[in-house]
Amino acid sequence: MIWYFLFALIAVTLVIMGSLILYKVRESRRSKKQLKLTNNWKTYFDDRFTNKQSGSEVIEETTFKRLYSIEELIAFFAGGAAYHHSPLLEEREQFRQLIRNNKKDWIQLGKAYGKKKLIEKAYFAYICEQLRINDPKEYDELTELMVSFALEPSINSRENALKALYAFGNEDAVVEVFKRLSKTAHTHHRKLVTDGLLEFKGNQEGLAESLYDNFSAFNANYQVAMVDFFRLSDAPLSDKLIALLKQGTKDKEVLCALLRYYEKYPVQAYKKTILSYLTQSFDENWECVSTAAAVLSQYPGEDTLQALKVALSSQYWYVRLNAARSIAELGVSEECVMDILDGQDAYAKEQLVYQMASTRERLVQNG
């Protein structure tokens, strides 16, 4: 029996080792093939640009058809990297012009990749983003292809297609894709959305205006991402977003995002609205109360101080923390908060003493 198990173990080990060896052999062959394809494309581009080959305005139809193979598409991008990322502006422009002169072929290629595996579809979208095939004023079939790719259940396909749309720089296309995404079950992480919008290659201020004008057409997840984009991109929307804050919304995360916008871009005329989120009772939306407490560090005044003092006794730890921190950042003297320091609420006193001491220490360190 022992010999039987020993023989079985040796047999399994040999099979695994054989599989690994076969895998390495196949990978080696694949790598050599890919390197050969890349070198072929590199030579092709060198002949066109370095040697000033005649007729270099477009890629020949027979040559372009090679890109219907994913291996050739990968090699094409790798082979042209030296020109795509060239330190010389002339070479970069020559390469991009060559790409754009074959625009109709890229559209047909996109349609073909739209029928391929999701991973290949995602790679085509990646190529569109990297090569920035479209200009901001163009909203054409290639743009629509990227919009459709962004609606795929695959996060890779969706993210790469969205990045392509950001790279194209067309405001209407970005608005349209998020309108459609808001109606699907595929939710894209809002951090990825915000980061992507910040990479938009067109007019970012114009994009912010367009997103605001269509704000109600997006679901809450994308609304939060867009308000974060407004805040991080310095979008001058303070006179418009206040309307959303005044009318309120059922989604507390959207409200918190709007409040944070007014922390970075304080408008003293809107202090009453900010205060209302701290002084009203929001048992289910304590996050909004906590955020308002933090935002009020930018809105000095006796009314602010009194509201923050009340918030120090909140049952929610984060509300107390932010209220104490804001009082400290407002530079309030100990005399103004003596009622808290001499009061019976030990939690409020402890939090306030700690935050005021931390603020003083930070100011000393910063000179």
CSV table of C-alpha atoms in Angstrom, one decimal:
chain,number,residue,atom,x,y,z
A,1,MET,CA,0.0,0.0,0.0
A,2,ILE,CA,2.8,2.4,0.9
A,3,TRP,CA,4.5,1.7,-2.5
A,4,TYR,CA,1.2,2.4,-4.2
A,5,PHE,CA,0.9,5.9,-2.6
A,6,LEU,CA,4.6,6.6,-3.3
A,7,PHE,CA,4.2,5.7,-6.9
A,8,ALA,CA,1.0,7.9,-7.2
A,9,LEU,CA,2.9,10.8,-5.5
A,10,ILE,CA,5.8,10.5,-7.9
A,11,ALA,CA,3.4,10.3,-10.9
A,12,VAL,CA,1.5,13.5,-9.8
A,13,THR,CA,4.8,15.3,-9.2
A,14,LEU,CA,6.0,14.4,-12.7
A,15,VAL,CA,2.8,15.5,-14.3
A,16,ILE,CA,3.0,18.9,-12.5
A,17,MET,CA,6.6,19.3,-13.5
A,18,GLY,CA,5.9,18.4,-17.1
A,19,SER,CA,3.0,20.9,-17.2
A,20,LEU,CA,5.3,23.6,-15.8
A,21,ILE,CA,8.0,22.9,-18.3
A,22,LEU,CA,5.5,22.9,-21.2
A,23,TYR,CA,4.0,26.2,-19.9
A,24,LYS,CA,7.4,27.8,-19.8
A,25,VAL,CA,8.3,26.6,-23.3
A,26,ARG,CA,5.0,28.0,-24.7
A,27,GLU,CA,5.5,31.3,-22.9
A,28,SER,CA,9.0,31.5,-24.3
A,29,ARG,CA,7.8,30.9,-27.8
A,30,ARG,CA,5.0,33.4,-27.3
A,31,SER,CA,7.4,36.0,-26.0
A,32,LYS,CA,9.8,35.5,-28.9
A,33,LYS,CA,6.9,35.8,-31.3
A,34,GLN,CA,5.6,39.0,-29.7
A,35,LEU,CA,9.1,40.5,-29.7
A,36,LYS,CA,9.4,39.7,-33.4
A,37,LEU,CA,6.1,41.4,-34.1
A,38,THR,CA,7.1,44.5,-32.1
A,39,ASN,CA,10.4,44.8,-33.9
A,40,ASN,CA,8.5,44.5,-37.3
A,41,TRP,CA,6.3,47.5,-36.3
A,42,LYS,CA,9.3,49.4,-35.0
A,43,THR,CA,11.1,48.9,-38.3
A,44,TYR,CA,7.9,50.0,-40.1
A,45,PHE,CA,7.7,53.3,-38.1
A,46,ASP,CA,11.4,53.9,-38.6
A,47,ASP,CA,11.0,53.6,-42.3
A,48,ARG,CA,8.2,56.1,-42.3
A,49,PHE,CA,9.6,58.7,-40.0
A,50,THR,CA,13.3,58.3,-39.8
A,51,ASN,CA,13.9,57.5,-43.5
A,52,LYS,CA,11.1,59.9,-44.6
A,53,GLN,CA,9.4,57.1,-46.7
A,54,SER,CA,7.1,58.5,-49.3
A,55,GLY,CA,3.4,58.1,-48.9
A,56,SER,CA,3.6,58.1,-45.1
A,57,GLU,CA,0.4,60.0,-44.6
A,58,VAL,CA,-1.6,56.8,-43.9
A,59,ILE,CA,-1.1,53.2,-42.9
A,60,GLU,CA,-1.8,51.0,-45.9
A,61,GLU,CA,-5.0,49.0,-45.8
A,62,THR,CA,-3.3,45.6,-45.9
A,63,THR,CA,-0.9,46.7,-43.2
A,64,PHE,CA,-3.7,48.1,-41.0
A,65,LYS,CA,-5.7,44.8,-41.3
A,66,ARG,CA,-2.9,43.1,-39.2
A,67,LEU,CA,-4.3,45.0,-36.2
A,68,TYR,CA,-7.4,42.8,-36.2
A,69,SER,CA,-5.1,40.4,-34.3
A,70,ILE,CA,-4.7,41.3,-30.7
A,71,GLU,CA,-1.0,40.2,-30.8
A,72,GLU,CA,-0.4,42.6,-33.7
A,73,LEU,CA,-2.3,45.4,-31.9
A,74,ILE,CA,-0.1,45.0,-28.8
A,75,ALA,CA,3.0,44.9,-31.0
A,76,PHE,CA,1.8,48.0,-32.9
A,77,PHE,CA,1.6,50.0,-29.7
A,78,ALA,CA,4.9,48.8,-28.3
A,79,GLY,CA,6.6,49.3,-31.7
A,80,GLY,CA,5.4,52.9,-31.9
A,81,ALA,CA,6.2,53.8,-28.3
A,82,ALA,CA,9.5,55.5,-29.2
A,83,TYR,CA,7.6,58.0,-31.4
A,84,HIS,CA,4.5,58.2,-29.2
A,85,HIS,CA,6.6,59.2,-26.2
A,86,SER,CA,9.4,60.9,-28.1
A,87,PRO,CA,11.0,63.9,-26.4
A,88,LEU,CA,10.7,65.6,-29.8
A,89,LEU,CA,7.4,67.4,-30.4
A,90,GLU,CA,7.7,66.9,-34.1
A,91,GLU,CA,8.0,63.1,-33.8
A,92,ARG,CA,5.0,62.9,-31.4
A,93,GLU,CA,2.9,65.0,-33.8
A,94,GLN,CA,3.9,62.9,-36.8
A,95,PHE,CA,3.0,59.7,-35.0
A,96,ARG,CA,-0.4,61.1,-33.9
A,97,GLN,CA,-1.2,62.5,-37.3
A,98,LEU,CA,-0.5,59.1,-38.8
A,99,ILE,CA,-2.9,57.6,-36.4
A,100,ARG,CA,-5.6,60.2,-37.0
A,101,ASN,CA,-5.3,59.9,-40.8
A,102,ASN,CA,-6.5,56.3,-40.5
A,103,LYS,CA,-9.6,57.4,-38.5
A,104,LYS,CA,-12.1,55.4,-40.6
A,105,ASP,CA,-10.0,52.3,-40.2
A,106,TRP,CA,-9.9,52.7,-36.4
A,107,ILE,CA,-13.6,52.9,-36.3
A,108,GLN,CA,-14.0,49.7,-38.3
A,109,LEU,CA,-11.3,48.1,-36.0
A,110,GLY,CA,-13.3,49.2,-33.0
A,111,LYS,CA,-16.4,47.5,-34.3
A,112,ALA,CA,-14.5,44.3,-34.8
A,113,TYR,CA,-13.1,44.4,-31.3
A,114,GLY,CA,-16.5,45.1,-30.0
A,115,LYS,CA,-17.4,41.5,-30.9
A,116,LYS,CA,-14.3,40.0,-29.3
A,117,LYS,CA,-13.6,38.9,-25.8
A,118,LEU,CA,-14.0,41.5,-23.0
A,119,ILE,CA,-10.2,41.5,-22.3
A,120,GLU,CA,-9.5,42.3,-26.0
A,121,LYS,CA,-12.2,44.9,-26.0
A,122,ALA,CA,-10.7,46.5,-22.9
A,123,TYR,CA,-7.3,46.6,-24.6
A,124,PHE,CA,-8.7,48.3,-27.7
A,125,ALA,CA,-10.2,51.0,-25.4
A,126,TYR,CA,-6.8,51.3,-23.7
A,127,ILE,CA,-5.2,51.9,-27.1
A,128,CYS,CA,-7.8,54.6,-27.9
A,129,GLU,CA,-7.0,56.4,-24.7
A,130,GLN,CA,-3.3,56.2,-25.0
A,131,LEU,CA,-3.2,57.3,-28.6
A,132,ARG,CA,-6.0,59.9,-28.1
A,133,ILE,CA,-7.4,59.2,-31.5
A,134,ASN,CA,-10.2,61.7,-31.2
A,135,ASP,CA,-10.1,65.5,-30.7
A,136,PRO,CA,-12.4,67.3,-28.2
A,137,LYS,CA,-14.7,68.6,-30.9
A,138,GLU,CA,-15.4,65.1,-32.4
A,139,TYR,CA,-18.4,63.1,-31.3
A,140,ASP,CA,-18.5,60.3,-33.9
A,141,GLU,CA,-18.8,56.5,-34.2
A,142,LEU,CA,-15.5,55.9,-32.3
A,143,THR,CA,-16.9,58.0,-29.4
A,144,GLU,CA,-20.1,56.0,-29.5
A,145,LEU,CA,-18.1,52.8,-29.5
A,146,MET,CA,-16.3,53.9,-26.3
A,147,VAL,CA,-19.6,54.8,-24.7
A,148,SER,CA,-20.9,51.3,-25.5
A,149,PHE,CA,-17.7,49.7,-24.2
A,150,ALA,CA,-18.2,51.7,-20.9
A,151,LEU,CA,-21.6,50.0,-20.4
A,152,GLU,CA,-20.0,46.5,-20.3
A,153,PRO,CA,-20.1,44.5,-17.0
A,154,SER,CA,-16.3,44.2,-17.1
A,155,ILE,CA,-14.7,46.8,-14.9
A,156,ASN,CA,-11.6,46.8,-17.1
A,157,SER,CA,-13.5,47.4,-20.2
A,158,ARG,CA,-15.6,50.1,-18.5
A,159,GLU,CA,-12.6,51.9,-16.9
A,160,ASN,CA,-10.5,51.9,-20.1
A,161,ALA,CA,-13.4,53.1,-22.2
A,162,LEU,CA,-14.1,55.9,-19.7
A,163,LYS,CA,-10.4,56.9,-19.8
A,164,ALA,CA,-10.6,57.0,-23.6
A,165,LEU,CA,-13.6,59.4,-23.4
A,166,TYR,CA,-11.7,61.6,-20.9
A,167,ALA,CA,-8.7,61.6,-23.2
A,168,PHE,CA,-10.9,62.5,-26.2
A,169,GLY,CA,-12.0,65.5,-24.3
A,170,ASN,CA,-15.6,65.8,-25.5
A,171,GLU,CA,-17.9,67.1,-22.8
A,172,ASP,CA,-21.1,65.8,-24.3
A,173,ALA,CA,-19.7,62.3,-24.5
A,174,VAL,CA,-18.8,62.3,-20.8
A,175,VAL,CA,-22.2,63.5,-19.8
A,176,GLU,CA,-23.9,61.0,-22.0
A,177,VAL,CA,-22.0,58.0,-20.8
A,178,PHE,CA,-22.8,58.8,-17.1
A,179,LYS,CA,-26.5,59.3,-18.0
A,180,ARG,CA,-26.5,55.8,-19.5
A,181,LEU,CA,-24.4,54.3,-16.6
A,182,SER,CA,-26.9,55.7,-14.1
A,183,LYS,CA,-29.6,53.5,-15.7
A,184,THR,CA,-27.6,50.3,-15.5
A,185,ALA,CA,-26.8,47.9,-12.7
A,186,HIS,CA,-23.1,48.3,-13.2
A,187,THR,CA,-21.8,50.8,-10.7
A,188,HIS,CA,-18.4,52.2,-11.3
A,189,HIS,CA,-16.5,53.2,-8.1
A,190,ARG,CA,-16.8,56.9,-7.6
A,191,LYS,CA,-13.2,57.4,-6.6
A,192,LEU,CA,-12.3,56.1,-10.1
A,193,VAL,CA,-14.8,58.4,-11.6
A,194,THR,CA,-13.5,61.5,-9.8
A,195,ASP,CA,-9.9,60.7,-10.6
A,196,GLY,CA,-10.9,60.1,-14.3
A,197,LEU,CA,-12.8,63.4,-14.6
A,198,LEU,CA,-9.7,65.2,-13.2
A,199,GLU,CA,-7.8,63.8,-16.2
A,200,PHE,CA,-10.3,65.2,-18.7
A,201,LYS,CA,-8.2,66.6,-21.7
A,202,GLY,CA,-10.8,69.0,-22.9
A,203,ASN,CA,-12.2,72.1,-21.1
A,204,GLN,CA,-12.6,71.1,-17.5
A,205,GLU,CA,-14.6,74.1,-16.5
A,206,GLY,CA,-16.9,73.5,-19.4
A,207,LEU,CA,-17.2,69.9,-18.3
A,208,ALA,CA,-18.1,70.9,-14.8
A,209,GLU,CA,-20.8,73.2,-16.1
A,210,SER,CA,-22.3,70.5,-18.3
A,211,LEU,CA,-22.3,67.9,-15.5
A,212,TYR,CA,-24.0,70.4,-13.2
A,213,ASP,CA,-26.6,71.2,-15.8
A,214,ASN,CA,-27.5,67.5,-16.1
A,215,PHE,CA,-27.0,66.7,-12.4
A,216,SER,CA,-30.5,65.3,-11.9
A,217,ALA,CA,-29.9,62.7,-14.6
A,218,PHE,CA,-27.1,60.9,-12.7
A,219,ASN,CA,-27.6,58.5,-9.8
A,220,ALA,CA,-26.3,59.3,-6.3
A,221,ASN,CA,-23.1,57.4,-6.8
A,222,TYR,CA,-22.0,59.5,-9.7
A,223,GLN,CA,-23.4,62.7,-8.2
A,224,VAL,CA,-21.0,62.3,-5.3
A,225,ALA,CA,-18.1,61.7,-7.7
A,226,MET,CA,-19.0,64.8,-9.7
A,227,VAL,CA,-19.3,67.1,-6.6
A,228,ASP,CA,-15.8,65.8,-5.6
A,229,PHE,CA,-14.6,66.6,-9.1
A,230,PHE,CA,-16.1,70.1,-8.8
A,231,ARG,CA,-14.2,70.6,-5.5
A,232,LEU,CA,-10.9,69.2,-6.6
A,233,SER,CA,-10.9,70.9,-10.0
A,234,ASP,CA,-11.6,74.4,-8.6
A,235,ALA,CA,-14.8,74.5,-10.6
A,236,PRO,CA,-16.5,78.0,-9.9
A,237,LEU,CA,-19.9,76.6,-9.0
A,238,SER,CA,-20.4,78.0,-5.5
A,239,ASP,CA,-23.3,80.1,-6.6
A,240,LYS,CA,-25.0,77.1,-8.2
A,241,LEU,CA,-24.4,74.2,-5.9
A,242,ILE,CA,-25.9,76.1,-3.0
A,243,ALA,CA,-29.3,75.5,-4.5
A,244,LEU,CA,-28.8,71.8,-4.2
A,245,LEU,CA,-27.8,72.2,-0.6
A,246,LYS,CA,-30.8,74.3,0.2
A,247,GLN,CA,-33.3,72.0,-1.4
A,248,GLY,CA,-31.7,69.0,0.2
A,249,THR,CA,-31.6,65.4,-1.1
A,250,LYS,CA,-32.5,62.0,0.3
A,251,ASP,CA,-28.9,60.9,-0.2
A,252,LYS,CA,-26.7,61.9,2.7
A,253,GLU,CA,-23.4,61.2,0.8
A,254,VAL,CA,-24.4,63.7,-1.8
A,255,LEU,CA,-25.2,66.2,1.0
A,256,CYS,CA,-21.8,65.6,2.6
A,257,ALA,CA,-20.0,66.1,-0.7
A,258,LEU,CA,-21.8,69.4,-1.2
A,259,LEU,CA,-20.9,70.5,2.3
A,260,ARG,CA,-17.2,69.6,1.8
A,261,TYR,CA,-17.2,71.8,-1.4
A,262,TYR,CA,-18.1,74.8,0.8
A,263,GLU,CA,-15.3,74.0,3.2
A,264,LYS,CA,-12.8,74.4,0.4
A,265,TYR,CA,-14.6,77.4,-1.1
A,266,PRO,CA,-16.3,79.2,1.8
A,267,VAL,CA,-19.0,81.7,1.0
A,268,GLN,CA,-19.9,83.6,4.2
A,269,ALA,CA,-23.3,84.5,2.7
A,270,TYR,CA,-24.2,80.8,2.8
A,271,LYS,CA,-23.3,80.2,6.5
A,272,LYS,CA,-26.9,80.0,7.5
A,273,THR,CA,-27.5,77.1,5.2
A,274,ILE,CA,-24.4,75.3,6.5
A,275,LEU,CA,-25.4,75.9,10.1
A,276,SER,CA,-28.9,74.4,9.4
A,277,TYR,CA,-27.2,71.0,8.8
A,278,LEU,CA,-25.6,71.2,12.3
A,279,THR,CA,-28.5,72.6,14.3
A,280,GLN,CA,-31.3,70.5,12.9
A,281,SER,CA,-32.0,67.0,14.2
A,282,PHE,CA,-30.7,64.4,11.8
A,283,ASP,CA,-30.7,61.1,13.7
A,284,GLU,CA,-30.4,59.1,10.6
A,285,ASN,CA,-28.0,61.5,8.9
A,286,TRP,CA,-25.4,62.1,11.7
A,287,GLU,CA,-22.7,62.0,8.9
A,288,CYS,CA,-24.1,65.3,7.5
A,289,VAL,CA,-24.1,66.8,11.0
A,290,SER,CA,-20.5,65.7,11.4
A,291,THR,CA,-19.4,67.1,8.1
A,292,ALA,CA,-21.2,70.4,8.8
A,293,ALA,CA,-19.3,70.6,12.1
A,294,ALA,CA,-16.0,70.3,10.2
A,295,VAL,CA,-17.0,72.7,7.4
A,296,LEU,CA,-17.9,75.5,9.9
A,297,SER,CA,-14.3,75.9,10.8
A,298,GLN,CA,-14.3,78.2,7.7
A,299,TYR,CA,-17.3,80.3,8.9
A,300,PRO,CA,-16.4,82.3,12.0
A,301,GLY,CA,-19.0,84.1,14.1
A,302,GLU,CA,-20.8,83.9,17.4
A,303,ASP,CA,-23.7,81.9,15.9
A,304,THR,CA,-21.2,79.4,14.6
A,305,LEU,CA,-19.5,79.1,18.0
A,306,GLN,CA,-22.8,78.6,19.9
A,307,ALA,CA,-23.9,75.9,17.4
A,308,LEU,CA,-20.5,74.1,17.7
A,309,LYS,CA,-20.8,74.2,21.5
A,310,VAL,CA,-24.1,72.4,21.4
A,311,ALA,CA,-22.6,69.8,19.0
A,312,LEU,CA,-19.9,69.0,21.5
A,313,SER,CA,-22.6,67.1,23.5
A,314,SER,CA,-23.7,65.0,20.5
A,315,GLN,CA,-24.2,61.3,21.1
A,316,TYR,CA,-22.0,60.8,18.0
A,317,TRP,CA,-18.3,60.7,18.5
A,318,TYR,CA,-17.4,62.1,15.1
A,319,VAL,CA,-19.8,65.1,15.6
A,320,ARG,CA,-18.1,65.9,18.9
A,321,LEU,CA,-14.6,65.5,17.3
A,322,ASN,CA,-15.3,67.8,14.4
A,323,ALA,CA,-17.1,70.3,16.5
A,324,ALA,CA,-14.1,70.5,18.9
A,325,ARG,CA,-11.6,70.7,16.0
A,326,SER,CA,-13.5,73.5,14.3
A,327,ILE,CA,-13.7,75.5,17.6
A,328,ALA,CA,-9.9,75.1,17.9
A,329,GLU,CA,-9.3,76.1,14.3
A,330,LEU,CA,-11.5,79.2,14.6
A,331,GLY,CA,-8.9,80.4,17.2
A,332,VAL,CA,-11.5,80.8,20.0
A,333,SER,CA,-10.0,81.7,23.3
A,334,GLU,CA,-10.5,79.6,26.4
A,335,GLU,CA,-12.6,82.4,28.0
A,336,CYS,CA,-15.1,82.0,25.2
A,337,VAL,CA,-15.5,78.2,25.9
A,338,MET,CA,-15.2,78.4,29.7
A,339,ASP,CA,-18.8,77.1,30.1
A,340,ILE,CA,-17.6,73.9,28.4
A,341,LEU,CA,-14.3,73.6,30.2
A,342,ASP,CA,-16.0,74.1,33.6
A,343,GLY,CA,-19.1,72.1,32.6
A,344,GLN,CA,-20.3,68.6,33.6
A,345,ASP,CA,-19.8,67.0,30.2
A,346,ALA,CA,-16.5,65.3,30.6
A,347,TYR,CA,-16.5,64.0,27.0
A,348,ALA,CA,-17.0,67.4,25.5
A,349,LYS,CA,-14.3,68.9,27.8
A,350,GLU,CA,-11.8,66.2,27.0
A,351,GLN,CA,-12.3,66.5,23.3
A,352,LEU,CA,-12.1,70.3,23.3
A,353,VAL,CA,-9.0,70.5,25.5
A,354,TYR,CA,-7.2,68.0,23.3
A,355,GLN,CA,-8.1,69.8,20.0
A,356,MET,CA,-7.2,73.2,21.3
A,357,ALA,CA,-3.8,71.9,22.6
A,358,SER,CA,-3.1,70.2,19.3
A,359,THR,CA,-4.0,73.3,17.3
A,360,ARG,CA,-1.7,75.5,19.5
A,361,GLU,CA,1.2,72.9,19.1
A,362,ARG,CA,0.7,72.8,15.3
A,363,LEU,CA,0.8,76.6,15.1
A,364,VAL,CA,4.0,76.8,17.1
A,365,GLN,CA,5.6,74.1,14.9
A,366,ASN,CA,4.6,76.0,11.7
A,367,GLY,CA,6.0,79.2,13.1
